[in-house]
Each structure stands twice: as C-alpha cells, then as structure tokens.
Amino acid sequence: MTFQKGSSELVLSGVQKAFPTRHGELNALKDISFDVREGEFVCLVGPSGCGKSTLLNLIAGLEKQDSGSILLDGKPVNGPGPDRVVVFQEGALFPWMTVEQNIDFGLKVKKIAAAERRALTERYLKMIHLENFAHSYIHELSGGMRQRVAIARGLALEPRILLMDEPFNALDTQTRDLLVEELRAIWSKIGNTVLFVTHNVREAVYLADRVVLLSFRPGRVREIFKIDLPRPRDPDHPHLEEVVRGIVQQLHEEVEKSVAEEFRAP
Amino acid sequence: MRRLKSPLPKNSALHKFAVQAAFYAAVILLWQGLSSSGFLPGRLIPSPHNILGTLHRLSGQGSFWAAIRSSLYRIAVGYSISVTVGLFLGFFLTRVKFLENTLSSLFLGMQAFPSICWVPLALLWFGVNDAAVIFVVVFGSMFAISVATNQAIRNVPPLYLKAARTMGAKGWHLYAGVIFPAAIPQIIYGLKLGWSYAWRTLIGSEIIVAGFGLGRLFNEGQKANDVAQIFAVNVIVMVVSLLVDFGIFGKIEKEVRHRWGLEVAR
C-alpha cells in the first residue's frame, strides 16, 4: 500500500544556520531541503548535535535561518504562530494553571468563543484520556500525563503542522511506549500533519510515513526513507526490524563522527 | 517491639508549634526567675511580669492606641505606594532595555542604601509631618520591590515564553497570562522583603522624628527612664512584624508554592 498524501504543505529549501561560538562560526545546518505533505507523519532523526532541534525552532519561527526558505502553504514562515505549535521535551506546561486552563490558554489567545473553547478542551482531554484530571494542577500529574496534556494543548489549536521536539525523551521506557502508541492512535484518528524529532529510530519507523536522517555537523539531509509498511504496524514485525536496521546503520556512522569530534582537542 | 505512636506526628504543624511554645515559655520563665531573684537589674532589664504590667497600663490609655493607629496608617500608605511604584518600575525596566541597563545598578545601590539617610532630606522637603515619614518609608522599600520584580521577570524560564509564543501569545496574553504569573513567586519574595524594609524604616524614622506613633512611645519611655515601656513597645513592634510575616506573607507564600508546584515532596 502506498500513501496518497496531499500536496506539499511545508517546504524547506536550502536552509542554513550557523551560530557564533568562541572558536568561530559553528555550522549547525547546511542546505536542508525536504518537504512535509498534508496529513503526513515525518520523523527527523540524527545524532545529538546534528541540529534537529535547531531545525524545529526555525520551522516554529522561534529562530531565523541565515539563508534558504521555509514555506508553510506557500507563505514564508515569519515568527512563531499557532499554525505551528511545538510540543517540547519538558512539556512546558504552565504550573499555575490547571490542565484545562493550560489547554484553554492558546484557544483564548486565538480569540475562539467560550462555548467552542469548552467543546475543544473537552474533546482533546477525552482524546488523551485525562478528562478526570481537568482541574488538576500540573505538578499533580506524572511525567507521562504531562506530555499527554502538552500534546492535547497543541492539538486543540488545530495547527497546520504539529512540531514535536523529542517529546518522550524524559520518560521511562514503559511510559514512552505507551505514549508512542497513544500518539499513533490519535494521529490515525485525526490524520493531522506531524513533524516529530527523535533519536529513537524504532519509534520513528513505527510512527512515520517518512524518516529524514540528518548527518552530523553541519546537519544535512543524509537520506530520506519512505516507510512503506502497512498500518497498523506491528513493532516486532521482521520487515519493520529490517527497515530499522538499515537506518540505524547509517545513523551509527553519523554518531561515530560526532563521537570523534567530541574527543578531538578544542 | 513496636514503638507506640506519639499522639502528634513529628512533622505535623501542631507538633512544631507545641515545641516552639514550650521553648519560649521556658525562656520567659527563666527570665522571670532571674529577674525575681535580683540577678537581672530591673532598672536596665525589666521582668516579663513588669513588661506585661506596662502593656496593660498602656492599653488603658487612648494615646497608646492612637500611636499604634498612626504608625499603622503610615505604614499602610507608605507600603501601598511603595508596592505600586516598585512593581511598576520593576516591570517597566524589563520593557525598556536602555533604562534596564542604566537604572538597575542605581536601583541596586538604592536598595542597599541605609534608608534612615533619607530622613534629613525628607524633613527639609516636607517638614515634620506624616508626608516626611511616608516619603522615607517609600524610598526605604520601593527599590527592593522593583529590583526583585525586575529580576523575577528576567528569570522567567525561556521555555514558558517559547511555548506561549508558539501558541501565538504576544502582548497582553503573554504578559498577563504567562510572564507575570511565572514571576509571581519571586515577586512575592520581593514584596515581603519590601515590607520588612518599610517596617524597619518606619520605626527608625519615627524614633528620629520624635513625636510620631510608636516612635513617640519609645522616646517617652527613654525620657521617663522607663525601660519597661521601651520593652513593651518592642513587643508591639515584634508582634506586628510576626503577624504580617507569618500571618499574611507566610500564608500567601505557602499557597503560591503549593499552586505553582514549588514544594519539594518529602
């Protein structure tokens, strides 16, 4: 089965980004070009320090690229906006608000009418199975519950693309597996566009339509893997295993470069 | 063999209170014993019994209550101005980079400046009246509040700002919804610090500018060679400090720490 996804929604071409450091310019991203189609689930993998998070920040509009273009629906990205909500690794939920208020916050900013806000909040709370925790404060929730709230907060804004920056990294393995499964279920239901940054290849292959592998510094697109496995996928299926192995092999080469870099004297 | 449980669990508030009450009762009893036995010269250090007697005598005089009322009036007016202006200045500095770069060092200096030094100037500017004392109180406490507010806002975790901005928040929503609430715990600390500066400054300047409020009672005691009166007024000053510190700020801080999830789980 092939994926008949919509037209290109997010298009990156020739994106470059460098940071000044004490030892001169650090090329974080070099000539990044790829696209994400409407309703597509794309995973971005690469060794740490390859600029995955920087790239996500550029797409989110939190930082500006030095050159190249990032187009969302044909329009250049200019500053952050609710059409590109980010789910951060640490959740970034507001501790002085209840779960419900956290989800409501962005809706209020978007000037959505109260009745509709209530409906949206309820709908997405239900989707993450936390409707009984609507009035809890964030510190009363477990790590996994917090990330679920962060996902609901992002989804409720119905962004054009949901950006996820290693959202399950701070969780233990069991919780992580649970959340990956929950995310898959949600996505299969609402079919929104997702760009998901992770360093876990198995997770990427299980979730994604395509996996974009970035190289170590400067981050370039090393290869884009189309994951042609039927859904729902079995995480233990030998075919999936094979795809994972293929990507991991290339990833390891990049990780080795990064390790070599780290051991080199400054 | 199992130990019997104490009726008051070791960490309970009641247990702590009982321990403290017993301790201070013992101190007062010891003091009374030393006074009664003639070990402490009553002319210099009055006995607790004597202090209580003086408090009782003073409480029968209208001028005593008038003195307390006028001190409380001046602290209320002075502290309110100080909070309003201090919060505004602290907040305003974060908005105007030029002023922040230039004025924050001045404010820091002002915070450390002995507030009593404002008294001569205040007397020249305003004459011997309420306004002079209130001026000194405001200048003695306002800077601590604005410095703390300024730092509180600057210390808001960038992750909250990022999250809010990707949800489209700017201007009012960003400030009222995220920056200000995120800064609240530290701002409250500044308000508490400002309060203790204001209270000390008030009593200090009332003693210097003779004839005002509680300061007048101190001066009367000194002139009449009545150490018991001086100790009695000390008790009043201390009671007000404790009431505000524990009764008001303690409660607010506890509530905020709980709500913001800042309490460390034991």
PDB file of N, CA, C and O in Angstrom, chain B residues 133-191:
ATOM      1  N   VAL B 133       7.604  61.169  56.861  1.00  0.00           N
ATOM      2  CA  VAL B 133       7.819  59.778  57.275  1.00  0.00           C
ATOM      3  C   VAL B 133       7.434  58.819  56.144  1.00  0.00           C
ATOM      4  O   VAL B 133       8.141  57.853  55.848  1.00  0.00           O
ATOM      5  N   ILE B 134       6.303  59.107  55.494  1.00  0.00           N
ATOM      6  CA  ILE B 134       5.859  58.243  54.392  1.00  0.00           C
ATOM      7  C   ILE B 134       6.879  58.260  53.253  1.00  0.00           C
ATOM      8  O   ILE B 134       7.204  57.210  52.682  1.00  0.00           O
ATOM      9  N   PHE B 135       7.421  59.432  52.975  1.00  0.00           N
ATOM     10  CA  PHE B 135       8.454  59.536  51.943  1.00  0.00           C
ATOM     11  C   PHE B 135       9.625  58.607  52.263  1.00  0.00           C
ATOM     12  O   PHE B 135      10.100  57.863  51.408  1.00  0.00           O
ATOM     13  N   VAL B 136      10.074  58.651  53.516  1.00  0.00           N
ATOM     14  CA  VAL B 136      11.216  57.816  53.901  1.00  0.00           C
ATOM     15  C   VAL B 136      10.866  56.326  53.777  1.00  0.00           C
ATOM     16  O   VAL B 136      11.660  55.521  53.294  1.00  0.00           O
ATOM     17  N   VAL B 137       9.642  55.988  54.188  1.00  0.00           N
ATOM     18  CA  VAL B 137       9.218  54.584  54.090  1.00  0.00           C
ATOM     19  C   VAL B 137       9.216  54.137  52.621  1.00  0.00           C
ATOM     20  O   VAL B 137       9.738  53.065  52.281  1.00  0.00           O
ATOM     21  N   VAL B 138       8.662  54.977  51.748  1.00  0.00           N
ATOM     22  CA  VAL B 138       8.589  54.624  50.323  1.00  0.00           C
ATOM     23  C   VAL B 138       9.992  54.450  49.770  1.00  0.00           C
ATOM     24  O   VAL B 138      10.304  53.435  49.131  1.00  0.00           O
ATOM     25  N   PHE B 139      10.867  55.413  50.051  1.00  0.00           N
ATOM     26  CA  PHE B 139      12.216  55.320  49.494  1.00  0.00           C
ATOM     27  C   PHE B 139      13.037  54.223  50.146  1.00  0.00           C
ATOM     28  O   PHE B 139      14.011  53.755  49.583  1.00  0.00           O
ATOM     29  N   GLY B 140      12.635  53.817  51.338  1.00  0.00           N
ATOM     30  CA  GLY B 140      13.355  52.743  52.010  1.00  0.00           C
ATOM     31  C   GLY B 140      12.969  51.367  51.499  1.00  0.00           C
ATOM     32  O   GLY B 140      13.705  50.404  51.699  1.00  0.00           O
ATOM     33  N   SER B 141      11.805  51.247  50.840  1.00  0.00           N
ATOM     34  CA  SER B 141      11.358  49.895  50.495  1.00  0.00           C
ATOM     35  C   SER B 141      11.071  49.692  49.010  1.00  0.00           C
ATOM     36  O   SER B 141      11.113  48.573  48.517  1.00  0.00           O
ATOM     37  N   MET B 142      10.802  50.785  48.301  1.00  0.00           N
ATOM     38  CA  MET B 142      10.400  50.684  46.895  1.00  0.00           C
ATOM     39  C   MET B 142      11.450  49.997  46.018  1.00  0.00           C
ATOM     40  O   MET B 142      11.127  49.185  45.162  1.00  0.00           O
ATOM     41  N   PHE B 143      12.717  50.318  46.267  1.00  0.00           N
ATOM     42  CA  PHE B 143      13.754  49.803  45.368  1.00  0.00           C
ATOM     43  C   PHE B 143      13.914  48.294  45.511  1.00  0.00           C
ATOM     44  O   PHE B 143      14.150  47.599  44.527  1.00  0.00           O
ATOM     45  N   ALA B 144      13.778  47.811  46.743  1.00  0.00           N
ATOM     46  CA  ALA B 144      13.873  46.357  46.934  1.00  0.00           C
ATOM     47  C   ALA B 144      12.790  45.663  46.121  1.00  0.00           C
ATOM     48  O   ALA B 144      13.026  44.623  45.495  1.00  0.00           O
ATOM     49  N   ILE B 145      11.599  46.256  46.112  1.00  0.00           N
ATOM     50  CA  ILE B 145      10.492  45.646  45.366  1.00  0.00           C
ATOM     51  C   ILE B 145      10.737  45.725  43.860  1.00  0.00           C
ATOM     52  O   ILE B 145      10.529  44.747  43.145  1.00  0.00           O
ATOM     53  N   SER B 146      11.242  46.862  43.385  1.00  0.00           N
ATOM     54  CA  SER B 146      11.427  46.935  41.934  1.00  0.00           C
ATOM     55  C   SER B 146      12.585  46.059  41.471  1.00  0.00           C
ATOM     56  O   SER B 146      12.499  45.435  40.411  1.00  0.00           O
ATOM     57  N   VAL B 147      13.643  45.973  42.278  1.00  0.00           N
ATOM     58  CA  VAL B 147      14.755  45.101  41.894  1.00  0.00           C
ATOM     59  C   VAL B 147      14.271  43.647  41.821  1.00  0.00           C
ATOM     60  O   VAL B 147      14.536  42.932  40.854  1.00  0.00           O
ATOM     61  N   ALA B 148      13.509  43.225  42.838  1.00  0.00           N
ATOM     62  CA  ALA B 148      13.028  41.834  42.859  1.00  0.00           C
ATOM     63  C   ALA B 148      12.070  41.576  41.695  1.00  0.00           C
ATOM     64  O   ALA B 148      12.127  40.524  41.059  1.00  0.00           O
ATOM     65  N   THR B 149      11.195  42.543  41.399  1.00  0.00           N
ATOM     66  CA  THR B 149      10.248  42.376  40.298  1.00  0.00           C
ATOM     67  C   THR B 149      10.992  42.263  38.968  1.00  0.00           C
ATOM     68  O   THR B 149      10.703  41.389  38.150  1.00  0.00           O
ATOM     69  N   ASN B 150      11.953  43.156  38.800  1.00  0.00           N
ATOM     70  CA  ASN B 150      12.748  43.146  37.580  1.00  0.00           C
ATOM     71  C   ASN B 150      13.446  41.799  37.392  1.00  0.00           C
ATOM     72  O   ASN B 150      13.394  41.183  36.318  1.00  0.00           O
ATOM     73  N   GLN B 151      14.074  41.320  38.468  1.00  0.00           N
ATOM     74  CA  GLN B 151      14.782  40.040  38.359  1.00  0.00           C
ATOM     75  C   GLN B 151      13.804  38.886  38.175  1.00  0.00           C
ATOM     76  O   GLN B 151      14.077  37.960  37.424  1.00  0.00           O
ATOM     77  N   ALA B 152      12.668  38.975  38.852  1.00  0.00           N
ATOM     78  CA  ALA B 152      11.673  37.910  38.733  1.00  0.00           C
ATOM     79  C   ALA B 152      11.242  37.754  37.279  1.00  0.00           C
ATOM     80  O   ALA B 152      11.141  36.643  36.761  1.00  0.00           O
ATOM     81  N   ILE B 153      11.009  38.873  36.617  1.00  0.00           N
ATOM     82  CA  ILE B 153      10.547  38.805  35.231  1.00  0.00           C
ATOM     83  C   ILE B 153      11.669  38.327  34.320  1.00  0.00           C
ATOM     84  O   ILE B 153      11.454  37.539  33.404  1.00  0.00           O
ATOM     85  N   ARG B 154      12.889  38.782  34.629  1.00  0.00           N
ATOM     86  CA  ARG B 154      14.004  38.323  33.788  1.00  0.00           C
ATOM     87  C   ARG B 154      14.282  36.838  33.975  1.00  0.00           C
ATOM     88  O   ARG B 154      14.818  36.180  33.076  1.00  0.00           O
ATOM     89  N   ASN B 155      13.931  36.307  35.138  1.00  0.00           N
ATOM     90  CA  ASN B 155      14.205  34.893  35.416  1.00  0.00           C
ATOM     91  C   ASN B 155      13.109  33.947  34.976  1.00  0.00           C
ATOM     92  O   ASN B 155      13.177  32.751  35.251  1.00  0.00           O
ATOM     93  N   VAL B 156      12.075  34.453  34.324  1.00  0.00           N
ATOM     94  CA  VAL B 156      11.015  33.563  33.855  1.00  0.00           C
ATOM     95  C   VAL B 156      11.636  32.556  32.883  1.00  0.00           C
ATOM     96  O   VAL B 156      12.344  32.952  31.962  1.00  0.00           O
ATOM     97  N   PRO B 157      11.430  31.251  33.111  1.00  0.00           N
ATOM     98  CA  PRO B 157      12.066  30.258  32.250  1.00  0.00           C
ATOM     99  C   PRO B 157      11.738  30.496  30.778  1.00  0.00           C
ATOM    100  O   PRO B 157      10.574  30.628  30.417  1.00  0.00           O
ATOM    101  N   PRO B 158      12.765  30.567  29.918  1.00  0.00           N
ATOM    102  CA  PRO B 158      12.544  30.840  28.499  1.00  0.00           C
ATOM    103  C   PRO B 158      11.610  29.824  27.849  1.00  0.00           C
ATOM    104  O   PRO B 158      10.918  30.150  26.881  1.00  0.00           O
ATOM    105  N   LEU B 159      11.586  28.611  28.395  1.00  0.00           N
ATOM    106  CA  LEU B 159      10.732  27.577  27.814  1.00  0.00           C
ATOM    107  C   LEU B 159       9.259  27.990  27.853  1.00  0.00           C
ATOM    108  O   LEU B 159       8.509  27.743  26.901  1.00  0.00           O
ATOM    109  N   TYR B 160       8.838  28.622  28.954  1.00  0.00           N
ATOM    110  CA  TYR B 160       7.448  29.097  29.049  1.00  0.00           C
ATOM    111  C   TYR B 160       7.168  30.118  27.951  1.00  0.00           C
ATOM    112  O   TYR B 160       6.101  30.114  27.338  1.00  0.00           O
ATOM    113  N   LEU B 161       8.135  31.007  27.738  1.00  0.00           N
ATOM    114  CA  LEU B 161       7.941  32.049  26.727  1.00  0.00           C
ATOM    115  C   LEU B 161       7.862  31.433  25.345  1.00  0.00           C
ATOM    116  O   LEU B 161       7.015  31.795  24.529  1.00  0.00           O
ATOM    117  N   LYS B 162       8.762  30.478  25.087  1.00  0.00           N
ATOM    118  CA  LYS B 162       8.756  29.801  23.789  1.00  0.00           C
ATOM    119  C   LYS B 162       7.406  29.144  23.558  1.00  0.00           C
ATOM    120  O   LYS B 162       6.798  29.280  22.497  1.00  0.00           O
ATOM    121  N   ALA B 163       6.956  28.382  24.573  1.00  0.00           N
ATOM    122  CA  ALA B 163       5.693  27.655  24.439  1.00  0.00           C
ATOM    123  C   ALA B 163       4.565  28.636  24.174  1.00  0.00           C
ATOM    124  O   ALA B 163       3.742  28.426  23.280  1.00  0.00           O
ATOM    125  N   ALA B 164       4.541  29.732  24.942  1.00  0.00           N
ATOM    126  CA  ALA B 164       3.457  30.710  24.781  1.00  0.00           C
ATOM    127  C   ALA B 164       3.502  31.330  23.393  1.00  0.00           C
ATOM    128  O   ALA B 164       2.476  31.514  22.751  1.00  0.00           O
ATOM    129  N   ARG B 165       4.707  31.622  22.919  1.00  0.00           N
ATOM    130  CA  ARG B 165       4.820  32.285  21.614  1.00  0.00           C
ATOM    131  C   ARG B 165       4.417  31.349  20.478  1.00  0.00           C
ATOM    132  O   ARG B 165       3.805  31.793  19.510  1.00  0.00           O
ATOM    133  N   THR B 166       4.768  30.058  20.608  1.00  0.00           N
ATOM    134  CA  THR B 166       4.347  29.167  19.517  1.00  0.00           C
ATOM    135  C   THR B 166       2.832  28.979  19.525  1.00  0.00           C
ATOM    136  O   THR B 166       2.260  28.564  18.529  1.00  0.00           O
ATOM    137  N   MET B 167       2.185  29.299  20.655  1.00  0.00           N
ATOM    138  CA  MET B 167       0.722  29.236  20.663  1.00  0.00           C
ATOM    139  C   MET B 167       0.129  30.581  20.230  1.00  0.00           C
ATOM    140  O   MET B 167      -1.068  30.797  20.334  1.00  0.00           O
ATOM    141  N   GLY B 168       0.995  31.469  19.797  1.00  0.00           N
ATOM    142  CA  GLY B 168       0.516  32.733  19.242  1.00  0.00           C
ATOM    143  C   GLY B 168       0.405  33.865  20.236  1.00  0.00           C
ATOM    144  O   GLY B 168      -0.045  34.949  19.883  1.00  0.00           O
ATOM    145  N   ALA B 169       0.827  33.632  21.496  1.00  0.00           N
ATOM    146  CA  ALA B 169       0.641  34.671  22.508  1.00  0.00           C
ATOM    147  C   ALA B 169       1.651  35.796  22.343  1.00  0.00           C
ATOM    148  O   ALA B 169       2.832  35.561  22.136  1.00  0.00           O
ATOM    149  N   LYS B 170       1.169  37.014  22.375  1.00  0.00           N
ATOM    150  CA  LYS B 170       2.043  38.178  22.497  1.00  0.00           C
ATOM    151  C   LYS B 170       1.309  39.248  23.288  1.00  0.00           C
ATOM    152  O   LYS B 170       0.148  39.081  23.631  1.00  0.00           O
ATOM    153  N   GLY B 171       2.001  40.342  23.565  1.00  0.00           N
ATOM    154  CA  GLY B 171       1.387  41.481  24.251  1.00  0.00           C
ATOM    155  C   GLY B 171       0.706  41.079  25.550  1.00  0.00           C
ATOM    156  O   GLY B 171       1.302  40.425  26.398  1.00  0.00           O
ATOM    157  N   TRP B 172      -0.542  41.460  25.667  1.00  0.00           N
ATOM    158  CA  TRP B 172      -1.301  41.266  26.900  1.00  0.00           C
ATOM    159  C   TRP B 172      -1.338  39.805  27.327  1.00  0.00           C
ATOM    160  O   TRP B 172      -1.082  39.465  28.490  1.00  0.00           O
ATOM    161  N   HIS B 173      -1.648  38.891  26.392  1.00  0.00           N
ATOM    162  CA  HIS B 173      -1.745  37.468  26.738  1.00  0.00           C
ATOM    163  C   HIS B 173      -0.416  36.945  27.264  1.00  0.00           C
ATOM    164  O   HIS B 173      -0.369  36.158  28.206  1.00  0.00           O
ATOM    165  N   LEU B 174       0.671  37.394  26.645  1.00  0.00           N
ATOM    166  CA  LEU B 174       1.986  36.925  27.047  1.00  0.00           C
ATOM    167  C   LEU B 174       2.334  37.440  28.447  1.00  0.00           C
ATOM    168  O   LEU B 174       2.811  36.698  29.297  1.00  0.00           O
ATOM    169  N   TYR B 175       2.036  38.728  28.690  1.00  0.00           N
ATOM    170  CA  TYR B 175       2.400  39.312  29.981  1.00  0.00           C
ATOM    171  C   TYR B 175       1.470  38.866  31.103  1.00  0.00           C
ATOM    172  O   TYR B 175       1.915  38.375  32.136  1.00  0.00           O
ATOM    173  N   ALA B 176       0.165  39.047  30.875  1.00  0.00           N
ATOM    174  CA  ALA B 176      -0.795  38.748  31.944  1.00  0.00           C
ATOM    175  C   ALA B 176      -0.963  37.247  32.114  1.00  0.00           C
ATOM    176  O   ALA B 176      -1.199  36.758  33.210  1.00  0.00           O
ATOM    177  N   GLY B 177      -0.830  36.493  31.019  1.00  0.00           N
ATOM    178  CA  GLY B 177      -1.113  35.063  31.081  1.00  0.00           C
ATOM    179  C   GLY B 177       0.094  34.230  31.468  1.00  0.00           C
ATOM    180  O   GLY B 177      -0.049  33.177  32.076  1.00  0.00           O
ATOM    181  N   VAL B 178       1.292  34.690  31.107  1.00  0.00           N
ATOM    182  CA  VAL B 178       2.460  33.837  31.304  1.00  0.00           C
ATOM    183  C   VAL B 178       3.575  34.517  32.109  1.00  0.00           C
ATOM    184  O   VAL B 178       3.965  34.025  33.167  1.00  0.00           O
ATOM    185  N   ILE B 179       4.062  35.648  31.635  1.00  0.00           N
ATOM    186  CA  ILE B 179       5.240  36.238  32.275  1.00  0.00           C
ATOM    187  C   ILE B 179       4.954  36.618  33.726  1.00  0.00           C
ATOM    188  O   ILE B 179       5.704  36.246  34.631  1.00  0.00           O
ATOM    189  N   PHE B 180       3.860  37.327  33.936  1.00  0.00           N
ATOM    190  CA  PHE B 180       3.564  37.780  35.298  1.00  0.00           C
ATOM    191  C   PHE B 180       3.310  36.603  36.252  1.00  0.00           C
ATOM    192  O   PHE B 180       3.948  36.504  37.297  1.00  0.00           O
ATOM    193  N   PRO B 181       2.416  35.680  35.892  1.00  0.00           N
ATOM    194  CA  PRO B 181       2.212  34.537  36.802  1.00  0.00           C
ATOM    195  C   PRO B 181       3.482  33.726  37.027  1.00  0.00           C
ATOM    196  O   PRO B 181       3.722  33.253  38.138  1.00  0.00           O
ATOM    197  N   ALA B 182       4.306  33.581  35.976  1.00  0.00           N
ATOM    198  CA  ALA B 182       5.533  32.808  36.159  1.00  0.00           C
ATOM    199  C   ALA B 182       6.471  33.515  37.130  1.00  0.00           C
ATOM    200  O   ALA B 182       7.255  32.882  37.817  1.00  0.00           O
ATOM    201  N   ALA B 183       6.366  34.844  37.198  1.00  0.00           N
ATOM    202  CA  ALA B 183       7.262  35.610  38.060  1.00  0.00           C
ATOM    203  C   ALA B 183       6.724  35.760  39.482  1.00  0.00           C
ATOM    204  O   ALA B 183       7.450  36.177  40.380  1.00  0.00           O
ATOM    205  N   ILE B 184       5.457  35.425  39.678  1.00  0.00           N
ATOM    206  CA  ILE B 184       4.785  35.681  40.963  1.00  0.00           C
ATOM    207  C   ILE B 184       5.562  35.187  42.196  1.00  0.00           C
ATOM    208  O   ILE B 184       5.747  35.951  43.139  1.00  0.00           O
ATOM    209  N   PRO B 185       6.061  33.949  42.210  1.00  0.00           N
ATOM    210  CA  PRO B 185       6.725  33.509  43.439  1.00  0.00           C
ATOM    211  C   PRO B 185       7.877  34.434  43.834  1.00  0.00           C
ATOM    212  O   PRO B 185       8.026  34.785  45.009  1.00  0.00           O
ATOM    213  N   GLN B 186       8.663  34.862  42.864  1.00  0.00           N
ATOM    214  CA  GLN B 186       9.789  35.745  43.178  1.00  0.00           C
ATOM    215  C   GLN B 186       9.320  37.161  43.497  1.00  0.00           C
ATOM    216  O   GLN B 186       9.935  37.847  44.302  1.00  0.00           O
ATOM    217  N   ILE B 187       8.247  37.591  42.848  1.00  0.00           N
ATOM    218  CA  ILE B 187       7.715  38.923  43.139  1.00  0.00           C
ATOM    219  C   ILE B 187       7.227  38.977  44.587  1.00  0.00           C
ATOM    220  O   ILE B 187       7.447  39.950  45.301  1.00  0.00           O
ATOM    221  N   ILE B 188       6.587  37.904  45.034  1.00  0.00           N
ATOM    222  CA  ILE B 188       6.101  37.868  46.411  1.00  0.00           C
ATOM    223  C   ILE B 188       7.261  37.945  47.394  1.00  0.00           C
ATOM    224  O   ILE B 188       7.190  38.626  48.415  1.00  0.00           O
ATOM    225  N   TYR B 189       8.339  37.274  47.039  1.00  0.00           N
ATOM    226  CA  TYR B 189       9.534  37.376  47.874  1.00  0.00           C
ATOM    227  C   TYR B 189       9.974  38.843  47.965  1.00  0.00           C
ATOM    228  O   TYR B 189      10.320  39.334  49.041  1.00  0.00           O
ATOM    229  N   GLY B 190       9.938  39.559  46.833  1.00  0.00           N
ATOM    230  CA  GLY B 190      10.300  40.975  46.820  1.00  0.00           C
ATOM    231  C   GLY B 190       9.361  41.814  47.665  1.00  0.00           C
ATOM    232  O   GLY B 190       9.786  42.718  48.382  1.00  0.00           O
ATOM    233  N   LEU B 191       8.061  41.497  47.613  1.00  0.00           N
ATOM    234  CA  LEU B 191       7.081  42.249  48.400  1.00  0.00           C
ATOM    235  C   LEU B 191       7.326  42.047  49.894  1.00  0.00           C
ATOM    236  O   LEU B 191       7.191  42.960  50.692  1.00  0.00           O
TER     237      LEU B 191
END
